[in-house]
PDB file of C-alpha atoms in Angstrom:
ATOM      1  CA  MET J   1      -4.817 -15.281  -9.197  1.00  0.00           C
ATOM      2  CA  THR J   2      -2.328 -13.767  -6.591  1.00  0.00           C
ATOM      3  CA  PRO J   3      -2.780  -9.988  -6.547  1.00  0.00           C
ATOM      4  CA  LEU J   4      -0.848  -7.425  -4.669  1.00  0.00           C
ATOM      5  CA  VAL J   5      -2.949  -4.927  -2.735  1.00  0.00           C
ATOM      6  CA  VAL J   6      -1.211  -1.764  -1.944  1.00  0.00           C
ATOM      7  CA  ARG J   7      -4.082   0.618  -1.040  1.00  0.00           C
ATOM      8  CA  PRO J   8      -4.096   1.975   2.531  1.00  0.00           C
ATOM      9  CA  GLU J   9      -6.192   0.532   5.538  1.00  0.00           C
ATOM     10  CA  PRO J  10      -8.902  -0.160   6.305  1.00  0.00           C
ATOM     11  CA  GLN J  11      -9.854  -0.265   2.587  1.00  0.00           C
ATOM     12  CA  ASN J  12      -6.780  -2.780   2.092  1.00  0.00           C
ATOM     13  CA  ARG J  13      -8.222  -5.288   4.521  1.00  0.00           C
ATOM     14  CA  ALA J  14     -11.841  -4.883   2.920  1.00  0.00           C
ATOM     15  CA  LEU J  15     -10.453  -5.408  -0.585  1.00  0.00           C
ATOM     16  CA  CYS J  16      -8.564  -8.568   0.429  1.00  0.00           C
ATOM     17  CA  ARG J  17     -11.513 -10.024   2.001  1.00  0.00           C
ATOM     18  CA  VAL J  18     -13.583  -9.466  -1.059  1.00  0.00           C
ATOM     19  CA  LEU J  19     -10.819 -10.938  -3.310  1.00  0.00           C
ATOM     20  CA  GLY J  20     -10.299 -14.051  -1.085  1.00  0.00           C
ATOM     21  CA  ASP J  21     -13.975 -14.737  -1.046  1.00  0.00           C
ATOM     22  CA  ALA J  22     -13.899 -14.820  -4.803  1.00  0.00           C
ATOM     23  CA  GLY J  23     -11.145 -17.321  -4.886  1.00  0.00           C
ATOM     24  CA  HIS J  24      -8.139 -15.226  -5.167  1.00  0.00           C
ATOM     25  CA  ARG J  25      -4.931 -15.142  -3.117  1.00  0.00           C
ATOM     26  CA  PRO J  26      -4.303 -11.358  -2.291  1.00  0.00           C
ATOM     27  CA  VAL J  27      -1.037 -10.268  -0.838  1.00  0.00           C
ATOM     28  CA  ALA J  28      -1.826  -7.396   1.643  1.00  0.00           C
ATOM     29  CA  SER J  29       1.008  -4.702   1.439  1.00  0.00           C
ATOM     30  CA  PRO J  30      -0.432  -1.205   2.311  1.00  0.00           C
ATOM     31  CA  LEU J  31       2.060   1.290   1.019  1.00  0.00           C
ATOM     32  CA  LEU J  32       0.232   4.580   2.100  1.00  0.00           C
ATOM     33  CA  ALA J  33      -1.009   6.001   5.370  1.00  0.00           C
ATOM     34  CA  PHE J  34      -2.582   9.276   6.142  1.00  0.00           C
ATOM     35  CA  GLU J  35      -2.089  11.739   8.925  1.00  0.00           C
ATOM     36  CA  ALA J  36      -3.549  15.107  10.021  1.00  0.00           C
ATOM     37  CA  GLY J  37      -2.891  17.941   7.636  1.00  0.00           C
ATOM     38  CA  ALA J  38      -0.908  21.076   8.418  1.00  0.00           C
ATOM     39  CA  GLU J  39      -3.878  23.441   7.959  1.00  0.00           C
ATOM     40  CA  LEU J  40      -6.641  21.879  10.259  1.00  0.00           C
ATOM     41  CA  PHE J  41      -6.090  24.757  12.480  1.00  0.00           C
ATOM     42  CA  ARG J  42      -7.685  27.176   9.668  1.00  0.00           C
ATOM     43  CA  LEU J  43     -10.890  25.495   9.748  1.00  0.00           C
ATOM     44  CA  PRO J  44     -12.623  27.633  12.146  1.00  0.00           C
ATOM     45  CA  GLU J  45     -11.478  30.777  10.022  1.00  0.00           C
ATOM     46  CA  LEU J  46     -12.491  29.155   6.688  1.00  0.00           C
ATOM     47  CA  LEU J  47     -15.686  27.546   7.574  1.00  0.00           C
ATOM     48  CA  GLY J  48     -17.058  29.706  10.179  1.00  0.00           C
ATOM     49  CA  GLY J  49     -17.746  32.695   7.798  1.00  0.00           C
ATOM     50  CA  LEU J  50     -19.471  30.590   5.120  1.00  0.00           C
ATOM     51  CA  SER J  51     -23.177  31.610   4.103  1.00  0.00           C
ATOM     52  CA  PRO J  52     -25.830  29.312   2.698  1.00  0.00           C
ATOM     53  CA  ARG J  53     -24.715  30.567  -0.771  1.00  0.00           C
ATOM     54  CA  ASP J  54     -21.220  29.417  -0.484  1.00  0.00           C
ATOM     55  CA  TYR J  55     -19.641  26.016  -1.321  1.00  0.00           C
ATOM     56  CA  VAL J  56     -17.522  23.245   0.598  1.00  0.00           C
ATOM     57  CA  ILE J  57     -15.794  20.894  -1.848  1.00  0.00           C
ATOM     58  CA  GLY J  58     -14.436  17.553  -0.403  1.00  0.00           C
ATOM     59  CA  VAL J  59     -11.983  15.647  -2.539  1.00  0.00           C
ATOM     60  CA  SER J  60     -12.002  12.444  -0.794  1.00  0.00           C
ATOM     61  CA  VAL J  61     -13.485  10.375   2.040  1.00  0.00           C
ATOM     62  CA  HIS J  62     -10.120  11.216   4.009  1.00  0.00           C
ATOM     63  CA  ALA J  63     -10.798  15.018   3.620  1.00  0.00           C
ATOM     64  CA  VAL J  64     -14.375  14.610   5.169  1.00  0.00           C
ATOM     65  CA  THR J  65     -13.122  12.493   8.137  1.00  0.00           C
ATOM     66  CA  PHE J  66     -10.281  14.531   9.112  1.00  0.00           C
ATOM     67  CA  THR J  67     -12.208  17.746   8.731  1.00  0.00           C
ATOM     68  CA  ASP J  68     -14.973  16.178  10.832  1.00  0.00           C
ATOM     69  CA  ASN J  69     -12.481  15.083  13.649  1.00  0.00           C
ATOM     70  CA  ALA J  70     -11.156  18.303  13.778  1.00  0.00           C
ATOM     71  CA  LEU J  71     -14.359  20.117  14.044  1.00  0.00           C
ATOM     72  CA  LYS J  72     -15.625  17.934  16.714  1.00  0.00           C
ATOM     73  CA  ALA J  73     -12.335  18.301  18.697  1.00  0.00           C
ATOM     74  CA  GLN J  74     -12.945  21.988  18.545  1.00  0.00           C
ATOM     75  CA  GLY J  75     -16.533  22.034  19.515  1.00  0.00           C
ATOM     76  CA  LEU J  76     -17.492  23.249  15.901  1.00  0.00           C
ATOM     77  CA  HIS J  77     -20.173  22.134  13.411  1.00  0.00           C
ATOM     78  CA  TRP J  78     -20.234  21.946   9.574  1.00  0.00           C
ATOM     79  CA  PRO J  79     -21.606  25.154   8.189  1.00  0.00           C
ATOM     80  CA  GLU J  80     -25.044  25.508   6.376  1.00  0.00           C
ATOM     81  CA  CYS J  81     -23.954  25.845   2.822  1.00  0.00           C
ATOM     82  CA  HIS J  82     -23.697  23.767  -0.448  1.00  0.00           C
ATOM     83  CA  TYR J  83     -21.655  20.694  -0.484  1.00  0.00           C
ATOM     84  CA  VAL J  84     -19.788  18.995  -3.423  1.00  0.00           C
ATOM     85  CA  ALA J  85     -18.165  15.580  -3.251  1.00  0.00           C
ATOM     86  CA  VAL J  86     -15.523  13.994  -5.445  1.00  0.00           C
ATOM     87  CA  GLY J  87     -16.792  10.477  -5.820  1.00  0.00           C
ATOM     88  CA  ASP J  88     -19.614   8.636  -4.653  1.00  0.00           C
ATOM     89  CA  ALA J  89     -17.807   7.401  -1.577  1.00  0.00           C
ATOM     90  CA  THR J  90     -16.989  11.061  -0.377  1.00  0.00           C
ATOM     91  CA  GLY J  91     -20.693  11.836  -1.238  1.00  0.00           C
ATOM     92  CA  ARG J  92     -21.725   8.948   1.314  1.00  0.00           C
ATOM     93  CA  ALA J  93     -19.153  10.221   3.909  1.00  0.00           C
ATOM     94  CA  PHE J  94     -20.954  13.561   3.642  1.00  0.00           C
ATOM     95  CA  ALA J  95     -24.372  12.000   3.950  1.00  0.00           C
ATOM     96  CA  ALA J  96     -23.421   9.973   6.989  1.00  0.00           C
ATOM     97  CA  LEU J  97     -22.785  13.191   8.756  1.00  0.00           C
ATOM     98  CA  GLY J  98     -26.356  14.324   8.184  1.00  0.00           C
ATOM     99  CA  LEU J  99     -25.385  16.910   5.378  1.00  0.00           C
ATOM    100  CA  GLN J 100     -28.145  16.976   2.816  1.00  0.00           C
ATOM    101  CA  GLY J 101     -28.274  17.684  -0.983  1.00  0.00           C
ATOM    102  CA  VAL J 102     -24.620  16.926  -1.512  1.00  0.00           C
ATOM    103  CA  GLN J 103     -23.634  17.244  -5.054  1.00  0.00           C
ATOM    104  CA  VAL J 104     -21.747  14.272  -6.660  1.00  0.00           C
ATOM    105  CA  PRO J 105     -20.677  14.948 -10.371  1.00  0.00           C
ATOM    106  CA  GLU J 106     -20.643  11.828 -12.595  1.00  0.00           C
ATOM    107  CA  ASP J 107     -17.106  12.567 -13.556  1.00  0.00           C
ATOM    108  CA  PRO J 108     -14.993  12.415 -10.499  1.00  0.00           C
ATOM    109  CA  ARG J 109     -12.007  14.456 -12.087  1.00  0.00           C
ATOM    110  CA  SER J 110     -11.519  18.070 -11.519  1.00  0.00           C
ATOM    111  CA  GLU J 111     -13.233  18.571 -15.077  1.00  0.00           C
ATOM    112  CA  GLY J 112     -16.503  17.016 -13.600  1.00  0.00           C
ATOM    113  CA  ILE J 113     -16.474  19.377 -10.401  1.00  0.00           C
ATOM    114  CA  ILE J 114     -16.027  22.631 -12.672  1.00  0.00           C
ATOM    115  CA  SER J 115     -18.872  21.463 -14.867  1.00  0.00           C
ATOM    116  CA  LEU J 116     -21.442  21.389 -12.325  1.00  0.00           C
ATOM    117  CA  PRO J 117     -24.301  23.972 -13.084  1.00  0.00           C
ATOM    118  CA  GLY J 118     -24.150  25.480  -9.730  1.00  0.00           C
ATOM    119  CA  LEU J 119     -20.596  26.419 -10.026  1.00  0.00           C
ATOM    120  CA  GLN J 120     -20.758  28.390 -13.261  1.00  0.00           C
ATOM    121  CA  ARG J 121     -21.418  31.798 -11.943  1.00  0.00           C
ATOM    122  CA  LEU J 122     -19.853  32.544  -8.457  1.00  0.00           C
ATOM    123  CA  GLU J 123     -19.699  36.352  -8.183  1.00  0.00           C
ATOM    124  CA  GLY J 124     -19.422  37.002  -4.509  1.00  0.00           C
ATOM    125  CA  ARG J 125     -19.434  33.553  -3.193  1.00  0.00           C
ATOM    126  CA  ARG J 126     -16.774  31.631  -1.272  1.00  0.00           C
ATOM    127  CA  VAL J 127     -15.545  28.194  -1.996  1.00  0.00           C
ATOM    128  CA  VAL J 128     -13.453  26.047   0.445  1.00  0.00           C
ATOM    129  CA  ILE J 129     -11.661  22.965  -0.872  1.00  0.00           C
ATOM    130  CA  LEU J 130     -10.876  20.323   1.455  1.00  0.00           C
ATOM    131  CA  ARG J 131      -7.862  18.280   0.300  1.00  0.00           C
ATOM    132  CA  GLY J 132      -4.812  16.338   1.054  1.00  0.00           C
ATOM    133  CA  ASP J 133      -1.202  17.586   0.393  1.00  0.00           C
ATOM    134  CA  GLY J 134      -1.084  18.581  -3.259  1.00  0.00           C
ATOM    135  CA  GLY J 135      -3.588  17.757  -6.130  1.00  0.00           C
ATOM    136  CA  ARG J 136      -6.569  19.118  -7.745  1.00  0.00           C
ATOM    137  CA  HIS J 137      -4.861  22.363  -8.777  1.00  0.00           C
ATOM    138  CA  MET J 138      -7.288  23.010 -11.676  1.00  0.00           C
ATOM    139  CA  ILE J 139     -10.201  23.678  -9.412  1.00  0.00           C
ATOM    140  CA  ALA J 140      -9.290  26.906  -7.827  1.00  0.00           C
ATOM    141  CA  PRO J 141      -8.119  29.009 -10.880  1.00  0.00           C
ATOM    142  CA  THR J 142     -11.256  28.017 -12.745  1.00  0.00           C
ATOM    143  CA  LEU J 143     -13.616  28.962  -9.955  1.00  0.00           C
ATOM    144  CA  THR J 144     -11.547  32.197  -9.224  1.00  0.00           C
ATOM    145  CA  GLY J 145     -12.169  33.119 -12.997  1.00  0.00           C
ATOM    146  CA  ARG J 146     -15.798  32.732 -12.369  1.00  0.00           C
ATOM    147  CA  GLY J 147     -15.858  35.191  -9.357  1.00  0.00           C
ATOM    148  CA  ALA J 148     -15.418  32.965  -6.454  1.00  0.00           C
ATOM    149  CA  ARG J 149     -13.130  33.515  -3.441  1.00  0.00           C
ATOM    150  CA  VAL J 150     -11.354  30.141  -3.227  1.00  0.00           C
ATOM    151  CA  ASP J 151      -9.411  28.680  -0.284  1.00  0.00           C
ATOM    152  CA  TYR J 152      -7.672  25.521  -0.164  1.00  0.00           C
ATOM    153  CA  CYS J 153      -7.327  23.612   3.181  1.00  0.00           C
ATOM    154  CA  GLU J 154      -4.808  20.866   3.605  1.00  0.00           C
ATOM    155  CA  VAL J 155      -6.727  18.572   6.158  1.00  0.00           C
ATOM    156  CA  TYR J 156      -4.612  15.565   5.689  1.00  0.00           C
ATOM    157  CA  ARG J 157      -1.279  14.392   4.514  1.00  0.00           C
ATOM    158  CA  ARG J 158      -0.116  11.216   2.692  1.00  0.00           C
ATOM    159  CA  ARG J 159       2.728   9.112   4.148  1.00  0.00           C
ATOM    160  CA  TYR J 160       4.198   6.550   1.778  1.00  0.00           C
ATOM    161  CA  HIS J 161       5.929   3.621   3.390  1.00  0.00           C
ATOM    162  CA  PRO J 162       9.753   3.331   2.404  1.00  0.00           C
ATOM    163  CA  ASP J 163      11.607   0.271   1.466  1.00  0.00           C
ATOM    164  CA  PRO J 164      15.282   1.040   1.216  1.00  0.00           C
ATOM    165  CA  GLU J 165      16.480  -2.407   1.467  1.00  0.00           C
ATOM    166  CA  GLY J 166      14.058  -3.860  -1.141  1.00  0.00           C
ATOM    167  CA  HIS J 167      12.693  -6.478   1.523  1.00  0.00           C
ATOM    168  CA  LEU J 168       9.097  -5.700   0.440  1.00  0.00           C
ATOM    169  CA  VAL J 169       9.593  -6.300  -3.199  1.00  0.00           C
ATOM    170  CA  LYS J 170      11.497  -9.638  -2.538  1.00  0.00           C
ATOM    171  CA  SER J 171       8.612 -10.794  -0.291  1.00  0.00           C
ATOM    172  CA  TRP J 172       6.078  -9.922  -3.288  1.00  0.00           C
ATOM    173  CA  GLN J 173       8.229 -11.988  -5.555  1.00  0.00           C
ATOM    174  CA  SER J 174       8.279 -14.987  -3.066  1.00  0.00           C
ATOM    175  CA  SER J 175       4.773 -14.936  -2.662  1.00  0.00           C
ATOM    176  CA  GLY J 176       4.166 -15.489  -6.261  1.00  0.00           C
ATOM    177  CA  VAL J 177       2.374 -12.129  -7.098  1.00  0.00           C
ATOM    178  CA  ASP J 178       1.112 -12.198 -10.744  1.00  0.00           C
ATOM    179  CA  SER J 179      -1.058  -9.160 -10.651  1.00  0.00           C
ATOM    180  CA  ILE J 180      -1.139  -5.659  -8.861  1.00  0.00           C
ATOM    181  CA  ILE J 181      -4.020  -3.536  -7.881  1.00  0.00           C
ATOM    182  CA  VAL J 182      -3.209   0.187  -7.644  1.00  0.00           C
ATOM    183  CA  THR J 183      -5.906   2.749  -6.657  1.00  0.00           C
ATOM    184  CA  SER J 184      -4.296   6.113  -7.556  1.00  0.00           C
ATOM    185  CA  GLY J 185      -1.445   7.778  -9.502  1.00  0.00           C
ATOM    186  CA  GLY J 186       0.582   8.358  -6.323  1.00  0.00           C
ATOM    187  CA  LEU J 187       0.649   4.829  -5.317  1.00  0.00           C
ATOM    188  CA  LEU J 188       1.525   3.782  -8.762  1.00  0.00           C
ATOM    189  CA  GLN J 189       4.496   6.085  -8.968  1.00  0.00           C
ATOM    190  CA  HIS J 190       5.664   5.147  -5.407  1.00  0.00           C
ATOM    191  CA  LEU J 191       5.370   1.604  -6.340  1.00  0.00           C
ATOM    192  CA  PHE J 192       7.503   2.095  -9.393  1.00  0.00           C
ATOM    193  CA  GLN J 193      10.133   3.818  -7.380  1.00  0.00           C
ATOM    194  CA  LEU J 194      10.305   1.025  -4.906  1.00  0.00           C
ATOM    195  CA  ALA J 195      11.286  -1.620  -7.393  1.00  0.00           C
ATOM    196  CA  ALA J 196      14.968  -1.666  -7.573  1.00  0.00           C
ATOM    197  CA  ASN J 197      16.396  -1.823 -11.200  1.00  0.00           C
ATOM    198  CA  SER J 198      16.923  -5.529 -10.636  1.00  0.00           C
ATOM    199  CA  ALA J 199      13.213  -5.846  -9.959  1.00  0.00           C
ATOM    200  CA  ARG J 200      11.942  -3.314 -12.551  1.00  0.00           C
ATOM    201  CA  ASP J 201      11.393  -5.856 -15.289  1.00  0.00           C
ATOM    202  CA  TRP J 202       9.567  -8.069 -12.844  1.00  0.00           C
ATOM    203  CA  LEU J 203       7.128  -5.362 -11.889  1.00  0.00           C
ATOM    204  CA  LEU J 204       6.485  -4.119 -15.428  1.00  0.00           C
ATOM    205  CA  SER J 205       5.562  -7.650 -16.337  1.00  0.00           C
ATOM    206  CA  ARG J 206       2.676  -7.982 -13.817  1.00  0.00           C
ATOM    207  CA  LEU J 207      -0.918  -7.542 -14.673  1.00  0.00           C
ATOM    208  CA  LEU J 208      -1.902  -4.133 -13.321  1.00  0.00           C
ATOM    209  CA  ILE J 209      -5.473  -3.211 -12.505  1.00  0.00           C
ATOM    210  CA  VAL J 210      -6.085   0.674 -12.214  1.00  0.00           C
ATOM    211  CA  PRO J 211      -9.134   2.770 -11.382  1.00  0.00           C
ATOM    212  CA  SER J 212      -9.088   5.177 -14.352  1.00  0.00           C
ATOM    213  CA  ILE J 213      -7.998   6.197 -17.767  1.00  0.00           C
ATOM    214  CA  ARG J 214      -5.624   8.787 -16.322  1.00  0.00           C
ATOM    215  CA  VAL J 215      -3.866   6.070 -14.316  1.00  0.00           C
ATOM    216  CA  ALA J 216      -3.703   3.688 -17.006  1.00  0.00           C
ATOM    217  CA  ASN J 217      -2.142   6.209 -19.196  1.00  0.00           C
ATOM    218  CA  GLN J 218       0.431   6.896 -16.405  1.00  0.00           C
ATOM    219  CA  ALA J 219       1.041   3.087 -16.079  1.00  0.00           C
ATOM    220  CA  ARG J 220       1.677   2.702 -19.816  1.00  0.00           C
ATOM    221  CA  MET J 221       4.144   5.683 -19.742  1.00  0.00           C
ATOM    222  CA  LEU J 222       6.150   3.932 -17.009  1.00  0.00           C
ATOM    223  CA  GLY J 223       6.527   0.743 -19.069  1.00  0.00           C
ATOM    224  CA  PHE J 224       3.585  -1.289 -17.796  1.00  0.00           C
ATOM    225  CA  THR J 225       2.399  -3.527 -20.779  1.00  0.00           C
ATOM    226  CA  GLN J 226      -0.600  -5.360 -19.173  1.00  0.00           C
ATOM    227  CA  VAL J 227      -3.057  -2.567 -17.929  1.00  0.00           C
ATOM    228  CA  ILE J 228      -6.662  -3.030 -17.382  1.00  0.00           C
ATOM    229  CA  ASN J 229      -8.934  -0.046 -16.408  1.00  0.00           C
ATOM    230  CA  ALA J 230     -11.498  -1.162 -13.735  1.00  0.00           C
ATOM    231  CA  GLU J 231     -13.353   2.195 -14.399  1.00  0.00           C
ATOM    232  CA  GLY J 232     -13.586   2.785 -10.553  1.00  0.00           C
ATOM    233  CA  ALA J 233     -11.876   2.150  -7.274  1.00  0.00           C
ATOM    234  CA  SER J 234     -14.635   0.266  -5.502  1.00  0.00           C
ATOM    235  CA  ASN J 235     -13.989  -3.214  -4.238  1.00  0.00           C
ATOM    236  CA  GLN J 236     -16.483  -4.638  -6.785  1.00  0.00           C
ATOM    237  CA  ALA J 237     -15.040  -2.754  -9.828  1.00  0.00           C
ATOM    238  CA  LEU J 238     -11.499  -4.017  -8.956  1.00  0.00           C
ATOM    239  CA  LEU J 239     -12.686  -7.463  -8.356  1.00  0.00           C
ATOM    240  CA  ASN J 240     -14.711  -7.485 -11.725  1.00  0.00           C
ATOM    241  CA  ALA J 241     -11.513  -6.299 -13.615  1.00  0.00           C
ATOM    242  CA  LEU J 242      -9.439  -9.125 -12.013  1.00  0.00           C
ATOM    243  CA  ASP J 243     -12.061 -11.701 -12.749  1.00  0.00           C
ATOM    244  CA  GLU J 244     -12.419 -10.686 -16.225  1.00  0.00           C
ATOM    245  CA  ARG J 245      -8.749 -11.368 -16.818  1.00  0.00           C
ATOM    246  CA  LYS J 246      -8.921 -14.572 -14.930  1.00  0.00           C
ATOM    247  CA  ARG J 247     -11.776 -15.792 -17.304  1.00  0.00           C
ATOM    248  CA  ASN J 248      -9.822 -14.751 -20.305  1.00  0.00           C
ATOM    249  CA  ASP J 249      -6.783 -16.657 -19.165  1.00  0.00           C
ATOM    250  CA  ARG J 250      -8.883 -19.859 -18.926  1.00  0.00           C
ATOM    251  CA  GLN J 251     -10.307 -19.609 -22.467  1.00  0.00           C
TER     252      GLN J 251
END
């Protein structure tokens, strides 16, 4: 198959390599990049006063990476406290920094975070949520209601690549793209907006691989008719979903 891969670098390159090794012909077109967030300057204030009873929640690998780079640039260290990671990859990012006992809920959604046993009674505790611009609005009100003082810190920002002349979409069409791999709701919405009215039907007729039921539902609401939930955003999960469709097409 000829899947369009729009996730950011370096994950884009890694996924394309895996797909190519499996016999697919991926078309790499990263539509998203990340840059330092507007609130990195608050890290000394927010993290410096945490005690071992408090919590830091990292919502993504990028949240961990940008925070770590900022702390090192300021000669600071991660505080001694509890750590919660959204997703296995974020948990591994924390562990790579030497942080021990990181909690990773099985459900990577906000519902999974607020269901953790340690976050049920938080009277007198502080919680710092490291995130990008926007998103994860459910966590803070819930934890505040349980007695915590919660602070968000925007440590990175998303920058979506524009295509005002429609050159990208035309190049995808000429490359014979028959499927699209999207790893977030934000990327899906941006992809949909890039397709001009003349290319909208073409886009919606492509096979779409998504990482979760939430993004699958979003895709169907936009009009996509061929949607496969890979149940994860790892390279292997995405490859498995594409290979499953490829095998079905041969039967």
